[in-house]
Amino acid sequence: MNGGPSGFQNAPVSRAFVLASGLLTIYFGIQGRSSTLGLSYQDSFKKLKIWKLIASVFAFSSTPELMFGLYSLYYFRVFERQIGSNKYSVFILFSVTVSSVFEVLALTLLKDPTLNILTSGPYGLIFSSFVPFYFDIPVSTRFRIFGVSISDKSFIYLAGLQLLFSSWKRSFLPGICGILAGSLYRLNILRIRKIKFPAFIASFFSRLSLPSPGTAPPTTSSRNVIGNVPSFTGREVQRNNPIAPPAFTAEPPEESITTLVSMGFDRNTARQALIHARNDINMATNILLESQSN
């Protein structure tokens, strides 16, 4: 399992979401209001408060949940690298919206007094991401600890389990709703995986966050779906980019090739795209994704 290069390189939307989640959790924690941010039946149907609805999507209700939640969100930035910032923005909106609707419906149908207020935080996004994580991220390493066989994916699952049962039923229900939302996205309900925002919306997050050290500002593209990204030959890259600059013979840096490979592209194709883009990793990514769409 490889989450790709460290930091938020080529993942500006993930970076913005993690920053918003962390800062809002700290802000409401200082004010002593973290435990009251979760959704409730009254908030949904009687005393709707837009600010509380938004805060409940980002802010965790406790420090342990914040730690495990941000750890999960940080790893799941790999999906933004696979599908591009634009479609990842759609994935976030779909996951958060659909899981919130399921939570409201569950509160209405169950009428359980112990579920008066659900735990807050981006449970919808986190547990929606576990669906492609289970199906599309392969196990790269297996090892044994005290005779128990585990894989490198086990640590992400353990973080998810900690979140799922952190507040018992109050956290279990949002987690299940997130998994349902992720399953609907994977099933391509209403062709959701084909939907894209206008480019300026996703690129807004690129301007919102500081660029990673040593990299150019990321560009927005969204030409793929969650899952393994098929590779393309150099001829396809050249054919679909007739106005690209002339051939560039300098060998691409190994770090840049590794970054593209971590996004799911074939190593040789990634190398050819980098040469074609004069070692500009953002341009090379766009070339590969444009080739995928044709």
PDB file of N, CA and C in Angstrom, residues 171-261:
ATOM      1  N   SER A 171     -21.627   7.384  17.010  1.00  0.00           N
ATOM      2  CA  SER A 171     -20.633   7.410  15.934  1.00  0.00           C
ATOM      3  C   SER A 171     -20.826   6.263  14.948  1.00  0.00           C
ATOM      4  N   PHE A 172     -21.402   5.159  15.406  1.00  0.00           N
ATOM      5  CA  PHE A 172     -21.613   3.999  14.547  1.00  0.00           C
ATOM      6  C   PHE A 172     -22.586   4.340  13.409  1.00  0.00           C
ATOM      7  N   LEU A 173     -23.654   5.057  13.736  1.00  0.00           N
ATOM      8  CA  LEU A 173     -24.651   5.396  12.718  1.00  0.00           C
ATOM      9  C   LEU A 173     -24.081   6.287  11.622  1.00  0.00           C
ATOM     10  N   PRO A 174     -23.364   7.387  11.926  1.00  0.00           N
ATOM     11  CA  PRO A 174     -22.759   8.177  10.836  1.00  0.00           C
ATOM     12  C   PRO A 174     -21.764   7.378  10.000  1.00  0.00           C
ATOM     13  N   GLY A 175     -21.041   6.446  10.653  1.00  0.00           N
ATOM     14  CA  GLY A 175     -20.092   5.631   9.901  1.00  0.00           C
ATOM     15  C   GLY A 175     -20.783   4.737   8.890  1.00  0.00           C
ATOM     16  N   ILE A 176     -21.862   4.084   9.307  1.00  0.00           N
ATOM     17  CA  ILE A 176     -22.620   3.208   8.397  1.00  0.00           C
ATOM     18  C   ILE A 176     -23.228   4.026   7.264  1.00  0.00           C
ATOM     19  N   CYS A 177     -23.736   5.223   7.589  1.00  0.00           N
ATOM     20  CA  CYS A 177     -24.312   6.081   6.549  1.00  0.00           C
ATOM     21  C   CYS A 177     -23.240   6.491   5.538  1.00  0.00           C
ATOM     22  N   GLY A 178     -22.017   6.719   6.013  1.00  0.00           N
ATOM     23  CA  GLY A 178     -20.928   7.043   5.101  1.00  0.00           C
ATOM     24  C   GLY A 178     -20.596   5.883   4.178  1.00  0.00           C
ATOM     25  N   ILE A 179     -20.577   4.679   4.703  1.00  0.00           N
ATOM     26  CA  ILE A 179     -20.312   3.494   3.878  1.00  0.00           C
ATOM     27  C   ILE A 179     -21.389   3.333   2.807  1.00  0.00           C
ATOM     28  N   LEU A 180     -22.645   3.576   3.175  1.00  0.00           N
ATOM     29  CA  LEU A 180     -23.731   3.501   2.198  1.00  0.00           C
ATOM     30  C   LEU A 180     -23.555   4.548   1.100  1.00  0.00           C
ATOM     31  N   ALA A 181     -23.159   5.760   1.490  1.00  0.00           N
ATOM     32  CA  ALA A 181     -22.944   6.815   0.501  1.00  0.00           C
ATOM     33  C   ALA A 181     -21.801   6.441  -0.441  1.00  0.00           C
ATOM     34  N   GLY A 182     -20.714   5.895   0.114  1.00  0.00           N
ATOM     35  CA  GLY A 182     -19.599   5.465  -0.726  1.00  0.00           C
ATOM     36  C   GLY A 182     -19.980   4.343  -1.673  1.00  0.00           C
ATOM     37  N   SER A 183     -20.847   3.455  -1.215  1.00  0.00           N
ATOM     38  CA  SER A 183     -21.308   2.350  -2.067  1.00  0.00           C
ATOM     39  C   SER A 183     -22.140   2.870  -3.230  1.00  0.00           C
ATOM     40  N   LEU A 184     -22.994   3.868  -2.970  1.00  0.00           N
ATOM     41  CA  LEU A 184     -23.806   4.455  -4.042  1.00  0.00           C
ATOM     42  C   LEU A 184     -22.911   5.157  -5.065  1.00  0.00           C
ATOM     43  N   TYR A 185     -21.867   5.816  -4.585  1.00  0.00           N
ATOM     44  CA  TYR A 185     -20.941   6.471  -5.510  1.00  0.00           C
ATOM     45  C   TYR A 185     -20.242   5.432  -6.376  1.00  0.00           C
ATOM     46  N   ARG A 186     -19.833   4.346  -5.764  1.00  0.00           N
ATOM     47  CA  ARG A 186     -19.148   3.307  -6.533  1.00  0.00           C
ATOM     48  C   ARG A 186     -20.080   2.667  -7.558  1.00  0.00           C
ATOM     49  N   LEU A 187     -21.366   2.544  -7.225  1.00  0.00           N
ATOM     50  CA  LEU A 187     -22.346   1.981  -8.149  1.00  0.00           C
ATOM     51  C   LEU A 187     -22.722   2.968  -9.251  1.00  0.00           C
ATOM     52  N   ASN A 188     -22.179   4.190  -9.168  1.00  0.00           N
ATOM     53  CA  ASN A 188     -22.400   5.217 -10.180  1.00  0.00           C
ATOM     54  C   ASN A 188     -23.872   5.587 -10.302  1.00  0.00           C
ATOM     55  N   ILE A 189     -24.529   5.746  -9.151  1.00  0.00           N
ATOM     56  CA  ILE A 189     -25.923   6.165  -9.139  1.00  0.00           C
ATOM     57  C   ILE A 189     -26.057   7.529  -9.804  1.00  0.00           C
ATOM     58  N   LEU A 190     -27.019   7.648 -10.709  1.00  0.00           N
ATOM     59  CA  LEU A 190     -27.253   8.891 -11.451  1.00  0.00           C
ATOM     60  C   LEU A 190     -26.004   9.339 -12.211  1.00  0.00           C
ATOM     61  N   ARG A 191     -25.144   8.367 -12.520  1.00  0.00           N
ATOM     62  CA  ARG A 191     -23.900   8.640 -13.255  1.00  0.00           C
ATOM     63  C   ARG A 191     -23.059   9.699 -12.534  1.00  0.00           C
ATOM     64  N   ILE A 192     -23.040   9.603 -11.217  1.00  0.00           N
ATOM     65  CA  ILE A 192     -22.356  10.599 -10.399  1.00  0.00           C
ATOM     66  C   ILE A 192     -20.871  10.664 -10.698  1.00  0.00           C
ATOM     67  N   ARG A 193     -20.282   9.546 -11.109  1.00  0.00           N
ATOM     68  CA  ARG A 193     -18.842   9.524 -11.359  1.00  0.00           C
ATOM     69  C   ARG A 193     -18.454  10.235 -12.657  1.00  0.00           C
ATOM     70  N   LYS A 194     -19.451  10.655 -13.434  1.00  0.00           N
ATOM     71  CA  LYS A 194     -19.177  11.412 -14.658  1.00  0.00           C
ATOM     72  C   LYS A 194     -19.340  12.915 -14.441  1.00  0.00           C
ATOM     73  N   ILE A 195     -19.909  13.293 -13.309  1.00  0.00           N
ATOM     74  CA  ILE A 195     -20.202  14.703 -13.055  1.00  0.00           C
ATOM     75  C   ILE A 195     -18.926  15.455 -12.677  1.00  0.00           C
ATOM     76  N   LYS A 196     -18.825  16.672 -13.174  1.00  0.00           N
ATOM     77  CA  LYS A 196     -17.679  17.523 -12.854  1.00  0.00           C
ATOM     78  C   LYS A 196     -18.171  18.919 -12.501  1.00  0.00           C
ATOM     79  N   PHE A 197     -17.453  19.576 -11.598  1.00  0.00           N
ATOM     80  CA  PHE A 197     -17.692  20.979 -11.320  1.00  0.00           C
ATOM     81  C   PHE A 197     -17.032  21.827 -12.393  1.00  0.00           C
ATOM     82  N   PRO A 198     -17.477  23.086 -12.547  1.00  0.00           N
ATOM     83  CA  PRO A 198     -16.686  24.008 -13.374  1.00  0.00           C
ATOM     84  C   PRO A 198     -15.262  24.067 -12.842  1.00  0.00           C
ATOM     85  N   ALA A 199     -14.305  24.191 -13.705  1.00  0.00           N
ATOM     86  CA  ALA A 199     -12.896  24.083 -13.308  1.00  0.00           C
ATOM     87  C   ALA A 199     -12.511  25.074 -12.219  1.00  0.00           C
ATOM     88  N   PHE A 200     -13.139  26.264 -12.214  1.00  0.00           N
ATOM     89  CA  PHE A 200     -12.704  27.285 -11.260  1.00  0.00           C
ATOM     90  C   PHE A 200     -13.040  26.894  -9.826  1.00  0.00           C
ATOM     91  N   ILE A 201     -14.033  26.015  -9.618  1.00  0.00           N
ATOM     92  CA  ILE A 201     -14.409  25.635  -8.262  1.00  0.00           C
ATOM     93  C   ILE A 201     -13.321  24.791  -7.627  1.00  0.00           C
ATOM     94  N   ALA A 202     -12.870  23.750  -8.343  1.00  0.00           N
ATOM     95  CA  ALA A 202     -11.815  22.908  -7.790  1.00  0.00           C
ATOM     96  C   ALA A 202     -10.488  23.653  -7.707  1.00  0.00           C
ATOM     97  N   SER A 203     -10.198  24.521  -8.696  1.00  0.00           N
ATOM     98  CA  SER A 203      -8.930  25.245  -8.668  1.00  0.00           C
ATOM     99  C   SER A 203      -8.901  26.273  -7.550  1.00  0.00           C
ATOM    100  N   PHE A 204     -10.077  26.631  -7.029  1.00  0.00           N
ATOM    101  CA  PHE A 204     -10.141  27.562  -5.905  1.00  0.00           C
ATOM    102  C   PHE A 204      -9.353  27.032  -4.716  1.00  0.00           C
ATOM    103  N   PHE A 205      -9.421  25.706  -4.501  1.00  0.00           N
ATOM    104  CA  PHE A 205      -8.711  25.115  -3.376  1.00  0.00           C
ATOM    105  C   PHE A 205      -7.201  25.183  -3.580  1.00  0.00           C
ATOM    106  N   SER A 206      -6.770  25.184  -4.831  1.00  0.00           N
ATOM    107  CA  SER A 206      -5.337  25.294  -5.101  1.00  0.00           C
ATOM    108  C   SER A 206      -4.822  26.656  -4.664  1.00  0.00           C
ATOM    109  N   ARG A 207      -5.625  27.690  -4.877  1.00  0.00           N
ATOM    110  CA  ARG A 207      -5.227  29.028  -4.461  1.00  0.00           C
ATOM    111  C   ARG A 207      -5.364  29.202  -2.963  1.00  0.00           C
ATOM    112  N   LEU A 208      -6.261  28.402  -2.366  1.00  0.00           N
ATOM    113  CA  LEU A 208      -6.534  28.524  -0.938  1.00  0.00           C
ATOM    114  C   LEU A 208      -5.384  27.992  -0.105  1.00  0.00           C
ATOM    115  N   SER A 209      -4.673  26.996  -0.618  1.00  0.00           N
ATOM    116  CA  SER A 209      -3.618  26.342   0.149  1.00  0.00           C
ATOM    117  C   SER A 209      -2.252  26.703  -0.405  1.00  0.00           C
ATOM    118  N   LEU A 210      -1.265  26.753   0.483  1.00  0.00           N
ATOM    119  CA  LEU A 210       0.101  27.017   0.056  1.00  0.00           C
ATOM    120  C   LEU A 210       0.646  25.829  -0.716  1.00  0.00           C
ATOM    121  N   PRO A 211       1.415  26.046  -1.777  1.00  0.00           N
ATOM    122  CA  PRO A 211       1.983  24.930  -2.530  1.00  0.00           C
ATOM    123  C   PRO A 211       2.977  24.160  -1.700  1.00  0.00           C
ATOM    124  N   SER A 212       3.114  22.870  -2.001  1.00  0.00           N
ATOM    125  CA  SER A 212       4.089  22.038  -1.307  1.00  0.00           C
ATOM    126  C   SER A 212       5.492  22.483  -1.679  1.00  0.00           C
ATOM    127  N   PRO A 213       6.463  22.358  -0.762  1.00  0.00           N
ATOM    128  CA  PRO A 213       7.831  22.783  -1.049  1.00  0.00           C
ATOM    129  C   PRO A 213       8.384  22.077  -2.272  1.00  0.00           C
ATOM    130  N   GLY A 214       8.994  22.857  -3.156  1.00  0.00           N
ATOM    131  CA  GLY A 214       9.665  22.270  -4.312  1.00  0.00           C
ATOM    132  C   GLY A 214       8.754  21.894  -5.449  1.00  0.00           C
ATOM    133  N   THR A 215       7.462  22.288  -5.390  1.00  0.00           N
ATOM    134  CA  THR A 215       6.541  21.923  -6.455  1.00  0.00           C
ATOM    135  C   THR A 215       5.874  23.170  -6.997  1.00  0.00           C
ATOM    136  N   ALA A 216       5.438  23.090  -8.241  1.00  0.00           N
ATOM    137  CA  ALA A 216       4.688  24.185  -8.823  1.00  0.00           C
ATOM    138  C   ALA A 216       3.266  24.124  -8.314  1.00  0.00           C
ATOM    139  N   PRO A 217       2.517  25.232  -8.384  1.00  0.00           N
ATOM    140  CA  PRO A 217       1.123  25.203  -7.957  1.00  0.00           C
ATOM    141  C   PRO A 217       0.360  24.174  -8.742  1.00  0.00           C
ATOM    142  N   PRO A 218      -0.475  23.335  -8.078  1.00  0.00           N
ATOM    143  CA  PRO A 218      -1.175  22.265  -8.756  1.00  0.00           C
ATOM    144  C   PRO A 218      -2.239  22.792  -9.686  1.00  0.00           C
ATOM    145  N   THR A 219      -2.475  22.062 -10.750  1.00  0.00           N
ATOM    146  CA  THR A 219      -3.547  22.394 -11.662  1.00  0.00           C
ATOM    147  C   THR A 219      -4.664  21.405 -11.496  1.00  0.00           C
ATOM    148  N   THR A 220      -5.847  21.803 -11.960  1.00  0.00           N
ATOM    149  CA  THR A 220      -7.034  20.992 -11.748  1.00  0.00           C
ATOM    150  C   THR A 220      -7.343  20.164 -12.974  1.00  0.00           C
ATOM    151  N   SER A 221      -7.590  18.914 -12.776  1.00  0.00           N
ATOM    152  CA  SER A 221      -8.024  18.033 -13.842  1.00  0.00           C
ATOM    153  C   SER A 221      -8.812  16.911 -13.246  1.00  0.00           C
ATOM    154  N   SER A 222      -9.707  16.344 -14.019  1.00  0.00           N
ATOM    155  CA  SER A 222     -10.537  15.278 -13.469  1.00  0.00           C
ATOM    156  C   SER A 222     -10.979  14.364 -14.595  1.00  0.00           C
ATOM    157  N   ARG A 223     -10.151  13.428 -14.947  1.00  0.00           N
ATOM    158  CA  ARG A 223     -10.405  12.576 -16.100  1.00  0.00           C
ATOM    159  C   ARG A 223     -10.447  11.120 -15.746  1.00  0.00           C
ATOM    160  N   ASN A 224     -10.778  10.768 -14.535  1.00  0.00           N
ATOM    161  CA  ASN A 224     -10.736   9.365 -14.160  1.00  0.00           C
ATOM    162  C   ASN A 224     -11.774   9.086 -13.099  1.00  0.00           C
ATOM    163  N   VAL A 225     -11.925   7.862 -12.701  1.00  0.00           N
ATOM    164  CA  VAL A 225     -12.821   7.491 -11.634  1.00  0.00           C
ATOM    165  C   VAL A 225     -12.026   6.779 -10.582  1.00  0.00           C
ATOM    166  N   ILE A 226     -12.591   6.675  -9.348  1.00  0.00           N
ATOM    167  CA  ILE A 226     -11.882   5.987  -8.279  1.00  0.00           C
ATOM    168  C   ILE A 226     -11.629   4.554  -8.698  1.00  0.00           C
ATOM    169  N   GLY A 227     -10.421   4.147  -8.558  1.00  0.00           N
ATOM    170  CA  GLY A 227     -10.060   2.790  -8.951  1.00  0.00           C
ATOM    171  C   GLY A 227      -8.694   2.811  -9.592  1.00  0.00           C
ATOM    172  N   ASN A 228      -8.285   1.701 -10.126  1.00  0.00           N
ATOM    173  CA  ASN A 228      -6.990   1.631 -10.783  1.00  0.00           C
ATOM    174  C   ASN A 228      -7.055   2.363 -12.103  1.00  0.00           C
ATOM    175  N   VAL A 229      -6.091   3.221 -12.375  1.00  0.00           N
ATOM    176  CA  VAL A 229      -6.087   4.030 -13.581  1.00  0.00           C
ATOM    177  C   VAL A 229      -5.373   3.292 -14.683  1.00  0.00           C
ATOM    178  N   PRO A 230      -6.014   3.064 -15.844  1.00  0.00           N
ATOM    179  CA  PRO A 230      -5.356   2.355 -16.914  1.00  0.00           C
ATOM    180  C   PRO A 230      -4.201   3.158 -17.487  1.00  0.00           C
ATOM    181  N   SER A 231      -3.216   2.464 -18.030  1.00  0.00           N
ATOM    182  CA  SER A 231      -2.044   3.135 -18.574  1.00  0.00           C
ATOM    183  C   SER A 231      -2.234   3.389 -20.064  1.00  0.00           C
ATOM    184  N   PHE A 232      -1.396   4.292 -20.596  1.00  0.00           N
ATOM    185  CA  PHE A 232      -1.473   4.664 -21.992  1.00  0.00           C
ATOM    186  C   PHE A 232      -0.081   4.701 -22.570  1.00  0.00           C
ATOM    187  N   THR A 233       0.017   4.414 -23.829  1.00  0.00           N
ATOM    188  CA  THR A 233       1.312   4.397 -24.484  1.00  0.00           C
ATOM    189  C   THR A 233       1.740   5.805 -24.841  1.00  0.00           C
ATOM    190  N   GLY A 234       3.015   5.930 -25.136  1.00  0.00           N
ATOM    191  CA  GLY A 234       3.535   7.229 -25.515  1.00  0.00           C
ATOM    192  C   GLY A 234       2.878   7.753 -26.779  1.00  0.00           C
ATOM    193  N   ARG A 235       2.525   6.846 -27.737  1.00  0.00           N
ATOM    194  CA  ARG A 235       1.878   7.284 -28.970  1.00  0.00           C
ATOM    195  C   ARG A 235       0.528   7.905 -28.681  1.00  0.00           C
ATOM    196  N   GLU A 236      -0.226   7.310 -27.703  1.00  0.00           N
ATOM    197  CA  GLU A 236      -1.521   7.879 -27.343  1.00  0.00           C
ATOM    198  C   GLU A 236      -1.352   9.251 -26.718  1.00  0.00           C
ATOM    199  N   VAL A 237      -0.338   9.405 -25.875  1.00  0.00           N
ATOM    200  CA  VAL A 237      -0.082  10.696 -25.244  1.00  0.00           C
ATOM    201  C   VAL A 237       0.201  11.747 -26.291  1.00  0.00           C
ATOM    202  N   GLN A 238       1.041  11.397 -27.276  1.00  0.00           N
ATOM    203  CA  GLN A 238       1.411  12.354 -28.303  1.00  0.00           C
ATOM    204  C   GLN A 238       0.234  12.668 -29.211  1.00  0.00           C
ATOM    205  N   ARG A 239      -0.563  11.647 -29.555  1.00  0.00           N
ATOM    206  CA  ARG A 239      -1.683  11.864 -30.448  1.00  0.00           C
ATOM    207  C   ARG A 239      -2.726  12.784 -29.844  1.00  0.00           C
ATOM    208  N   ASN A 240      -2.960  12.654 -28.540  1.00  0.00           N
ATOM    209  CA  ASN A 240      -3.986  13.440 -27.886  1.00  0.00           C
ATOM    210  C   ASN A 240      -3.495  14.804 -27.432  1.00  0.00           C
ATOM    211  N   ASN A 241      -2.221  15.101 -27.648  1.00  0.00           N
ATOM    212  CA  ASN A 241      -1.670  16.390 -27.281  1.00  0.00           C
ATOM    213  C   ASN A 241      -0.804  16.930 -28.411  1.00  0.00           C
ATOM    214  N   PRO A 242      -1.428  17.232 -29.563  1.00  0.00           N
ATOM    215  CA  PRO A 242      -0.661  17.622 -30.743  1.00  0.00           C
ATOM    216  C   PRO A 242       0.079  18.937 -30.573  1.00  0.00           C
ATOM    217  N   ILE A 243      -0.351  19.794 -29.624  1.00  0.00           N
ATOM    218  CA  ILE A 243       0.286  21.096 -29.501  1.00  0.00           C
ATOM    219  C   ILE A 243       1.308  21.110 -28.372  1.00  0.00           C
ATOM    220  N   ALA A 244       1.608  19.934 -27.832  1.00  0.00           N
ATOM    221  CA  ALA A 244       2.574  19.860 -26.739  1.00  0.00           C
ATOM    222  C   ALA A 244       3.956  20.264 -27.252  1.00  0.00           C
ATOM    223  N   PRO A 245       4.872  20.650 -26.354  1.00  0.00           N
ATOM    224  CA  PRO A 245       6.209  21.081 -26.780  1.00  0.00           C
ATOM    225  C   PRO A 245       6.985  19.940 -27.398  1.00  0.00           C
ATOM    226  N   PRO A 246       8.017  20.261 -28.140  1.00  0.00           N
ATOM    227  CA  PRO A 246       8.811  19.222 -28.793  1.00  0.00           C
ATOM    228  C   PRO A 246       9.471  18.296 -27.790  1.00  0.00           C
ATOM    229  N   ALA A 247      10.017  17.227 -28.333  1.00  0.00           N
ATOM    230  CA  ALA A 247      10.613  16.189 -27.477  1.00  0.00           C
ATOM    231  C   ALA A 247      11.672  16.787 -26.561  1.00  0.00           C
ATOM    232  N   PHE A 248      11.736  16.228 -25.356  1.00  0.00           N
ATOM    233  CA  PHE A 248      12.674  16.710 -24.335  1.00  0.00           C
ATOM    234  C   PHE A 248      13.417  15.491 -23.847  1.00  0.00           C
ATOM    235  N   THR A 249      14.724  15.509 -23.970  1.00  0.00           N
ATOM    236  CA  THR A 249      15.505  14.288 -23.756  1.00  0.00           C
ATOM    237  C   THR A 249      16.037  14.128 -22.339  1.00  0.00           C
ATOM    238  N   ALA A 250      15.958  15.166 -21.493  1.00  0.00           N
ATOM    239  CA  ALA A 250      16.483  15.048 -20.131  1.00  0.00           C
ATOM    240  C   ALA A 250      15.696  13.984 -19.360  1.00  0.00           C
ATOM    241  N   GLU A 251      16.403  13.125 -18.655  1.00  0.00           N
ATOM    242  CA  GLU A 251      15.758  12.045 -17.909  1.00  0.00           C
ATOM    243  C   GLU A 251      14.954  12.630 -16.746  1.00  0.00           C
ATOM    244  N   PRO A 252      13.671  12.248 -16.611  1.00  0.00           N
ATOM    245  CA  PRO A 252      12.832  12.787 -15.536  1.00  0.00           C
ATOM    246  C   PRO A 252      13.349  12.354 -14.164  1.00  0.00           C
ATOM    247  N   PRO A 253      13.169  13.189 -13.135  1.00  0.00           N
ATOM    248  CA  PRO A 253      13.575  12.813 -11.777  1.00  0.00           C
ATOM    249  C   PRO A 253      12.786  11.595 -11.293  1.00  0.00           C
ATOM    250  N   GLU A 254      13.443  10.733 -10.569  1.00  0.00           N
ATOM    251  CA  GLU A 254      12.797   9.525 -10.058  1.00  0.00           C
ATOM    252  C   GLU A 254      11.610   9.876  -9.165  1.00  0.00           C
ATOM    253  N   GLU A 255      11.730  10.966  -8.413  1.00  0.00           N
ATOM    254  CA  GLU A 255      10.636  11.380  -7.520  1.00  0.00           C
ATOM    255  C   GLU A 255       9.364  11.705  -8.302  1.00  0.00           C
ATOM    256  N   SER A 256       9.530  12.362  -9.453  1.00  0.00           N
ATOM    257  CA  SER A 256       8.370  12.707 -10.274  1.00  0.00           C
ATOM    258  C   SER A 256       7.723  11.455 -10.856  1.00  0.00           C
ATOM    259  N   ILE A 257       8.538  10.508 -11.299  1.00  0.00           N
ATOM    260  CA  ILE A 257       7.996   9.251 -11.823  1.00  0.00           C
ATOM    261  C   ILE A 257       7.238   8.513 -10.736  1.00  0.00           C
ATOM    262  N   THR A 258       7.808   8.469  -9.527  1.00  0.00           N
ATOM    263  CA  THR A 258       7.157   7.790  -8.401  1.00  0.00           C
ATOM    264  C   THR A 258       5.821   8.435  -8.071  1.00  0.00           C
ATOM    265  N   THR A 259       5.757   9.762  -8.154  1.00  0.00           N
ATOM    266  CA  THR A 259       4.499  10.465  -7.883  1.00  0.00           C
ATOM    267  C   THR A 259       3.412  10.044  -8.857  1.00  0.00           C
ATOM    268  N   LEU A 260       3.734   9.980 -10.142  1.00  0.00           N
ATOM    269  CA  LEU A 260       2.738   9.581 -11.144  1.00  0.00           C
ATOM    270  C   LEU A 260       2.363   8.116 -11.001  1.00  0.00           C
ATOM    271  N   VAL A 261       3.329   7.275 -10.673  1.00  0.00           N
ATOM    272  CA  VAL A 261       3.037   5.854 -10.464  1.00  0.00           C
ATOM    273  C   VAL A 261       2.098   5.676  -9.280  1.00  0.00           C
TER     274      VAL A 261
END
